[in-house]
Coordinates of C-alpha atoms in Angstrom, one line a residue:
M220 CA -34.3 -35.0 -31.8
G221 CA -35.4 -35.4 -28.2
T222 CA -34.2 -34.9 -24.6
P223 CA -30.5 -34.1 -24.3
T224 CA -28.1 -35.6 -21.9
L225 CA -27.7 -33.3 -18.9
Q226 CA -25.1 -33.2 -16.2
I227 CA -26.6 -30.9 -13.5
R228 CA -24.9 -30.0 -10.3
P229 CA -26.8 -30.0 -7.0
G230 CA -28.5 -26.8 -6.0
N231 CA -29.5 -25.9 -9.5
P232 CA -32.7 -26.4 -11.5
D233 CA -32.9 -29.3 -13.9
F234 CA -33.4 -27.0 -16.9
L235 CA -35.7 -29.6 -18.6
D236 CA -38.3 -27.0 -19.3
L237 CA -36.1 -25.3 -21.8
P238 CA -36.4 -25.9 -25.6
W239 CA -33.3 -27.9 -26.1
D240 CA -34.6 -29.2 -29.5
R241 CA -33.9 -25.8 -30.9
R242 CA -30.7 -23.7 -31.2
L243 CA -30.2 -20.9 -28.8
D244 CA -30.7 -18.3 -31.6
D245 CA -34.2 -19.7 -32.1
W246 CA -35.3 -19.7 -28.5
E247 CA -38.4 -17.7 -27.5
H248 CA -39.1 -18.7 -24.0
E249 CA -40.5 -17.0 -20.9
R250 CA -37.3 -17.8 -18.9
V251 CA -35.0 -15.9 -21.3
V252 CA -33.9 -12.5 -19.9
T253 CA -31.5 -9.8 -21.1
M254 CA -28.3 -9.3 -19.0
P255 CA -25.1 -7.2 -19.5
T256 CA -22.5 -9.3 -21.2
G257 CA -19.4 -9.0 -23.3
I258 CA -18.8 -10.1 -26.9
H259 CA -18.9 -13.9 -27.5
R260 CA -17.8 -16.0 -30.4
H261 CA -20.6 -18.5 -29.6
P262 CA -24.3 -17.9 -28.9
V263 CA -25.1 -17.0 -25.3
L264 CA -28.5 -16.7 -23.6
F265 CA -29.5 -15.9 -20.0
V266 CA -32.4 -17.7 -18.2
A267 CA -34.0 -16.9 -14.9
Y268 CA -35.0 -19.4 -12.2
D269 CA -35.9 -19.1 -8.6
E270 CA -32.4 -20.3 -7.9
G271 CA -30.9 -17.4 -9.8
I272 CA -29.9 -16.3 -13.3
Y273 CA -27.9 -18.6 -15.5
A274 CA -25.8 -18.1 -18.7
I275 CA -26.1 -20.8 -21.4
K276 CA -23.4 -20.9 -24.0
E277 CA -23.7 -23.2 -27.1
L278 CA -20.6 -24.7 -28.6
G279 CA -19.1 -28.0 -29.9
R280 CA -19.2 -31.0 -27.7
R281 CA -15.5 -31.5 -27.1
T282 CA -15.0 -27.8 -26.4
A283 CA -18.0 -27.8 -24.0
R284 CA -16.7 -30.8 -22.1
S285 CA -13.3 -29.2 -21.8
E286 CA -14.6 -25.9 -20.6
Y287 CA -16.9 -27.5 -18.1
R288 CA -14.1 -29.6 -16.7
V289 CA -11.7 -26.6 -16.4
L290 CA -14.3 -24.5 -14.7
R291 CA -15.2 -27.2 -12.2
S292 CA -11.5 -27.7 -11.4
L293 CA -10.8 -23.9 -11.0
E294 CA -13.7 -23.3 -8.6
E295 CA -11.8 -25.3 -6.0
Q296 CA -8.9 -22.9 -6.3
T297 CA -10.4 -19.4 -7.0
Q298 CA -13.5 -17.4 -6.6
R299 CA -12.8 -15.5 -9.8
T300 CA -14.2 -17.8 -12.4
A301 CA -17.8 -18.4 -13.6
R302 CA -19.4 -21.2 -11.5
P303 CA -20.4 -24.1 -13.7
A304 CA -24.0 -25.4 -13.1
G305 CA -24.3 -28.0 -15.8
L306 CA -23.3 -29.5 -19.2
V307 CA -25.9 -30.3 -21.9
E308 CA -25.2 -32.6 -24.8
R309 CA -27.5 -32.9 -27.8
D310 CA -26.7 -36.5 -28.7
W311 CA -28.6 -36.4 -31.9
L312 CA -26.1 -33.9 -33.4
D313 CA -22.7 -34.7 -34.7
I314 CA -19.9 -34.2 -32.1
H315 CA -18.3 -31.5 -34.3
D316 CA -21.6 -29.5 -34.7
E317 CA -21.2 -26.1 -33.0
G318 CA -24.6 -26.6 -31.4
A319 CA -23.9 -30.1 -30.1
A320 CA -23.5 -29.0 -26.5
A321 CA -24.0 -26.2 -24.1
V322 CA -22.3 -25.1 -20.9
I323 CA -24.5 -23.6 -18.1
T324 CA -22.9 -21.3 -15.6
R325 CA -24.3 -19.1 -12.8
Y326 CA -24.6 -15.5 -13.8
V327 CA -22.0 -13.3 -12.1
D328 CA -24.0 -11.1 -9.8
H329 CA -23.4 -7.3 -10.0
A330 CA -21.0 -7.8 -12.9
F331 CA -20.6 -5.8 -16.2
P332 CA -18.6 -6.0 -19.4
Y333 CA -15.5 -3.9 -20.0
R334 CA -17.2 -1.4 -22.3
R335 CA -18.9 0.0 -19.3
L336 CA -15.5 1.0 -17.9
V337 CA -14.0 2.2 -21.2
S338 CA -15.0 5.6 -22.6
G339 CA -13.4 6.9 -25.8
A340 CA -9.6 6.5 -26.0
G341 CA -9.1 6.2 -22.2
F342 CA -10.9 5.8 -19.0
G343 CA -9.1 7.9 -16.4
S344 CA -8.5 6.6 -12.9
R345 CA -10.3 3.3 -13.5
R346 CA -7.6 2.2 -16.0
R347 CA -5.2 1.4 -13.2
H348 CA -7.9 -0.5 -11.3
M349 CA -8.8 -2.5 -14.4
A350 CA -5.1 -3.3 -15.1
D351 CA -4.6 -4.4 -11.5
A352 CA -7.7 -6.6 -11.6
L353 CA -6.7 -8.4 -14.8
A354 CA -3.1 -8.8 -13.7
G355 CA -4.3 -10.3 -10.3
L356 CA -6.7 -12.7 -12.1
F357 CA -4.0 -13.8 -14.5
V358 CA -1.6 -14.5 -11.7
E359 CA -4.2 -16.4 -9.7
L360 CA -5.1 -18.6 -12.7
H361 CA -1.4 -19.2 -13.5
M362 CA -0.8 -20.1 -9.9
A363 CA -3.5 -22.7 -10.3
G364 CA -1.8 -24.2 -13.3
C365 CA -4.3 -22.8 -15.8
Y366 CA -3.1 -21.7 -19.2
W367 CA -5.9 -19.4 -20.5
G368 CA -5.0 -19.4 -24.1
D369 CA -7.2 -16.5 -25.2
C370 CA -7.4 -13.9 -22.4
S371 CA -9.1 -10.7 -23.6
L372 CA -11.2 -8.0 -22.1
S373 CA -14.3 -9.6 -23.5
N374 CA -13.6 -12.9 -21.8
V375 CA -13.9 -11.3 -18.4
L376 CA -16.7 -9.6 -16.4
Y377 CA -16.0 -6.9 -13.9
R378 CA -17.6 -5.7 -10.7
F379 CA -16.8 -3.1 -8.1
D380 CA -14.9 -4.4 -5.1
A381 CA -14.9 -1.7 -2.4
G382 CA -12.6 1.0 -4.0
Q383 CA -11.1 -1.4 -6.5
I384 CA -12.4 -3.6 -9.4
E385 CA -12.6 -7.4 -9.4
A386 CA -12.2 -9.4 -12.7
I387 CA -13.9 -12.7 -13.2
M388 CA -13.0 -15.2 -15.9
V389 CA -16.2 -16.3 -17.8
D390 CA -14.7 -17.9 -20.9
A391 CA -12.5 -21.0 -20.6
E392 CA -13.0 -22.5 -24.1
T393 CA -9.3 -22.5 -24.9
S394 CA -8.0 -23.1 -21.4
E395 CA -5.8 -26.0 -20.3
L396 CA -4.9 -27.3 -16.8
H397 CA -1.4 -28.4 -15.8
P398 CA 0.2 -29.3 -12.5
E399 CA 2.2 -26.0 -13.0
L400 CA 3.0 -23.7 -15.9
S401 CA 6.4 -23.3 -17.4
N402 CA 7.8 -19.8 -17.9
G403 CA 7.2 -20.3 -21.7
Q404 CA 3.5 -21.1 -21.2
R405 CA 3.1 -18.0 -18.9
L406 CA 4.9 -15.7 -21.4
Q407 CA 2.9 -17.0 -24.3
D408 CA -0.4 -16.5 -22.4
I409 CA 0.7 -12.9 -21.7
E410 CA 1.6 -12.3 -25.3
I411 CA -1.8 -13.4 -26.4
M412 CA -3.5 -11.2 -23.9
M413 CA -1.5 -8.1 -25.0
E414 CA -2.4 -8.7 -28.6
N415 CA -6.1 -9.3 -27.8
V416 CA -6.3 -6.2 -25.6
A417 CA -4.6 -4.0 -28.1
G418 CA -7.1 -5.1 -30.8
E419 CA -10.1 -4.5 -28.5
M420 CA -9.0 -1.0 -27.5
A421 CA -8.4 -0.2 -31.2
D422 CA -12.0 -1.4 -31.8
V423 CA -13.3 0.8 -29.0
A424 CA -11.5 3.8 -30.4
A425 CA -12.9 3.2 -33.9
E426 CA -16.5 2.8 -32.6
T427 CA -16.3 6.0 -30.7
G428 CA -14.9 8.0 -33.6
E429 CA -11.4 8.4 -32.2
D430 CA -8.3 8.3 -34.3
I431 CA -6.6 4.9 -34.2
D432 CA -3.4 6.6 -32.9
S433 CA -5.4 7.7 -29.9
A434 CA -6.4 4.1 -28.9
D435 CA -5.2 2.9 -25.6
I436 CA -3.3 0.0 -27.1
E437 CA -0.7 0.1 -24.3
L438 CA -3.3 -1.2 -21.8
G439 CA -2.2 -4.8 -22.4
V440 CA 1.4 -3.9 -21.9
E441 CA 0.5 -2.2 -18.6
I442 CA -1.4 -5.3 -17.5
A443 CA 1.7 -7.4 -18.3
H444 CA 4.0 -5.1 -16.3
R445 CA 1.7 -5.4 -13.3
Y446 CA 1.4 -9.1 -13.7
E447 CA 5.2 -9.5 -13.7
A448 CA 5.6 -7.4 -10.6
L449 CA 2.9 -9.3 -8.7
W450 CA 4.2 -12.7 -9.9
S451 CA 7.7 -11.8 -8.8
E452 CA 6.5 -10.6 -5.4
L453 CA 4.5 -13.8 -4.8
T454 CA 7.1 -16.3 -6.1
E455 CA 10.3 -14.7 -4.7
E456 CA 12.6 -17.2 -3.0
L457 CA 13.8 -15.6 0.3
V458 CA 17.2 -16.5 1.7
I459 CA 17.5 -15.5 5.4
T460 CA 19.6 -16.3 8.4
R461 CA 18.3 -18.9 10.8
N462 CA 17.6 -16.2 13.4
D463 CA 15.6 -13.9 11.2
H464 CA 12.2 -15.2 12.1
Y465 CA 10.6 -11.8 11.7
R466 CA 11.4 -11.9 8.0
I467 CA 9.1 -15.0 7.7
R468 CA 6.3 -13.1 9.5
E469 CA 6.8 -10.1 7.3
R470 CA 6.6 -12.1 4.1
I471 CA 3.4 -13.8 5.2
A472 CA 1.9 -10.5 6.1
R473 CA 2.9 -8.9 2.8
I474 CA 1.4 -11.8 0.8
N475 CA -1.8 -11.6 2.9
E476 CA -2.0 -7.9 2.2
L477 CA -2.1 -8.8 -1.5
G478 CA -5.1 -11.0 -0.7
F479 CA -3.4 -14.4 -1.1
A480 CA -3.6 -17.1 1.6
V481 CA -0.4 -19.0 2.6
E482 CA -0.9 -22.7 2.7
D483 CA 2.5 -23.7 4.0
I484 CA 6.2 -22.6 3.9
D485 CA 9.1 -24.8 2.7
I486 CA 12.3 -24.0 4.6
S487 CA 15.5 -25.8 3.6
P488 CA 19.2 -25.2 4.2
A489 CA 21.0 -22.9 1.8
D490 CA 24.7 -23.2 0.8
D491 CA 25.9 -21.5 3.9
G492 CA 25.1 -23.5 7.1
N493 CA 23.8 -20.3 8.7
L494 CA 21.3 -19.6 5.9
V495 CA 17.9 -21.1 5.1
R496 CA 15.9 -20.8 1.9
M497 CA 12.2 -20.0 2.2
I498 CA 9.6 -20.8 -0.5
T499 CA 6.0 -19.9 0.2
N500 CA 3.3 -22.1 -1.2
L501 CA 0.2 -20.1 -1.9
G502 CA -3.5 -20.8 -1.8
G503 CA -6.2 -18.7 -3.6
R504 CA -6.6 -15.0 -3.4
T505 CA -9.3 -15.3 -0.7
Y506 CA -7.4 -14.4 2.5
N507 CA -9.8 -11.7 3.7
S508 CA -13.0 -13.1 2.2
D509 CA -12.3 -16.5 3.9
N510 CA -11.5 -14.7 7.2
L511 CA -14.6 -12.6 7.1
Q512 CA -16.9 -15.5 6.3
E513 CA -15.3 -17.7 9.0
R514 CA -15.8 -14.9 11.6
T515 CA -19.2 -13.5 10.6
G516 CA -20.8 -15.6 7.9
I517 CA -20.7 -12.7 5.5
E518 CA -19.8 -13.5 1.9
A519 CA -17.9 -10.6 0.1
S520 CA -15.3 -10.0 -2.5
E521 CA -11.7 -9.7 -1.4
N522 CA -11.4 -6.0 -1.1
Q523 CA -14.9 -5.6 0.3
A524 CA -14.0 -8.2 2.9
C525 CA -10.8 -6.3 3.8
L526 CA -12.7 -3.1 4.4
I527 CA -15.5 -4.8 6.4
L528 CA -13.0 -6.6 8.6
S529 CA -11.4 -3.2 9.3
D530 CA -14.8 -2.0 10.5
L531 CA -15.3 -5.1 12.7
N532 CA -11.9 -4.7 14.2
Y533 CA -12.5 -1.0 14.8
H534 CA -15.6 -1.8 16.8
L535 CA -13.9 -4.6 18.7
A536 CA -11.0 -2.3 19.7
K537 CA -13.5 0.5 20.6
Q538 CA -15.3 -1.9 22.9
G539 CA -12.2 -3.3 24.4
D540 CA -13.0 -6.9 23.1
T541 CA -9.5 -8.4 23.1
T542 CA -9.9 -11.9 24.5
N543 CA -11.1 -14.7 22.3
T544 CA -14.4 -14.8 24.1
G545 CA -14.7 -11.1 24.0
K546 CA -14.0 -11.1 20.3
R547 CA -16.7 -13.6 19.6
V548 CA -19.3 -11.7 21.7
G549 CA -18.1 -8.4 20.2
T550 CA -18.5 -9.8 16.7
Y551 CA -22.1 -10.8 17.5
K552 CA -22.8 -7.3 18.9
W553 CA -21.3 -5.7 15.7
L554 CA -23.5 -7.9 13.5
S555 CA -26.7 -7.4 15.4
Q556 CA -26.3 -3.7 16.4
Y557 CA -24.4 -2.2 13.4
Y558 CA -23.9 -4.4 10.3
E559 CA -27.3 -6.0 9.9
P560 CA -29.4 -2.9 10.7
L561 CA -27.3 -0.8 8.3
I562 CA -27.4 -3.5 5.6
D563 CA -31.2 -3.5 5.9
R564 CA -31.3 0.2 5.5
I565 CA -28.9 0.1 2.5
T566 CA -31.0 -2.5 0.8
V567 CA -34.0 -0.1 0.9
D568 CA -32.3 3.3 0.5
W569 CA -29.3 2.8 -1.7
P570 CA -29.8 3.0 -5.5
G571 CA -27.2 0.3 -6.3
D572 CA -27.8 -3.4 -6.7
D573 CA -25.1 -4.8 -4.4
P574 CA -25.7 -4.0 -0.7
I575 CA -22.2 -5.2 0.3
Q576 CA -20.7 -2.6 -2.0
G577 CA -23.1 -0.1 -0.6
Y578 CA -21.9 -0.9 2.9
C579 CA -18.3 -0.3 1.7
D580 CA -19.3 3.0 0.1
Y581 CA -20.8 4.0 3.5
L582 CA -17.7 2.9 5.4
N583 CA -15.5 5.0 3.0
H584 CA -17.8 8.0 3.6
R585 CA -17.6 7.5 7.4
V586 CA -13.8 7.6 7.3
R587 CA -13.8 10.7 5.2
L588 CA -16.3 12.4 7.5
A589 CA -14.2 11.5 10.6
R590 CA -11.1 12.8 8.8
R591 CA -12.8 16.1 8.0
R592 CA -14.1 16.6 11.5
Q593 CA -10.9 15.3 13.1
T594 CA -13.0 13.1 15.5
D595 CA -14.7 9.8 15.7
V596 CA -18.2 9.7 14.1
D597 CA -21.2 7.7 15.3
S598 CA -22.0 4.9 12.7
F599 CA -25.6 5.9 12.3
E600 CA -24.9 9.6 12.2
A601 CA -22.4 8.8 9.4
Y602 CA -25.0 6.8 7.6
D603 CA -27.5 9.7 7.6
D604 CA -24.8 12.0 6.4
W605 CA -24.0 9.6 3.6
V606 CA -27.6 9.5 2.5
A607 CA -28.0 13.3 2.7
A608 CA -24.8 13.6 0.5
G609 CA -26.4 11.5 -2.2
F610 CA -24.6 8.1 -1.5
P611 CA -21.1 9.1 -2.6
G612 CA -18.9 6.2 -3.6
F613 CA -15.1 5.8 -3.8
D614 CA -13.1 8.4 -5.6
P615 CA -11.0 6.4 -8.1
D616 CA -8.1 8.8 -7.7
D617 CA -7.9 8.0 -3.9
S618 CA -7.8 4.1 -4.2

């Protein structure tokens, strides 16, 4: 026994004060904290540092190395995976020992396991949001050449993203990276997901006393249907005439509306000399969040960013800031006169733990208030009304 070998990424603590000479199940340490989490096949603990909260998962050395490598590669292509902070190897243990290594990841802020969403045999309006979130995550990973190998509700954490739900992959033990996936690999991954989700929903029904026939075992099938529709939309090969330039703009806009960035477009002659074939090469699902951060410095999830950008553009239009210089000045005014003062108030007043989500809830309330009154509503008046109403959030049936 002794000091393990650690690979720690910059910006994180060195973790040397933790009792690595003992298995996680035997840890009793002041840094250990309790956090919401799903079901894991390996021991998992959470530790708190000034830099943040971290998840530590103990597993075999080869599996740990593979998961760490996959997560490091994926973070360059998506924001919807756990962020790896370090790899720990207990060199005094056999490589096959299930405690021979540990992967350290940053805890996903404001996230929760799927059982918070699921109640009894079904969970109402949030079911569609959950299915969309998992389908979108699956598509994004497959676009990045990642074969998951064991997708399940437990291997994902969820968080509210404006009126939708965001899904974040936190378990990549069985994942493989390829330049691109074959249709066979994609379909096999989908089959595994459907089987796992059906089993998990059956377990939920049994735990809550529901008859097994009432279990929502079709959730996985619904996720698969939404996955195929999204995959088809994003990978469709478009054949257009040489003069149909607007079709290119329309396709880019439609992809951006789905949250995906377009890196470039391949245009090549089709069979007919007057036709061209258009293939869109996609980046990650970060179009709005990248745009918001570039313009304002605000970090937000994709749907949150889309809503906040709408608020910014509303203020710019209201002030008549249409030139490039006017937009830059107008953005600064919006930040200093509206966004930052309201975020400060939300941080103090709002009972939730994610001020960005609180701001989105407030924006949604302002829109509803203006619709009711059939007139524009002052931002701070709308905020006071939101507080007085008890901080209402999004109605799942409306989003």
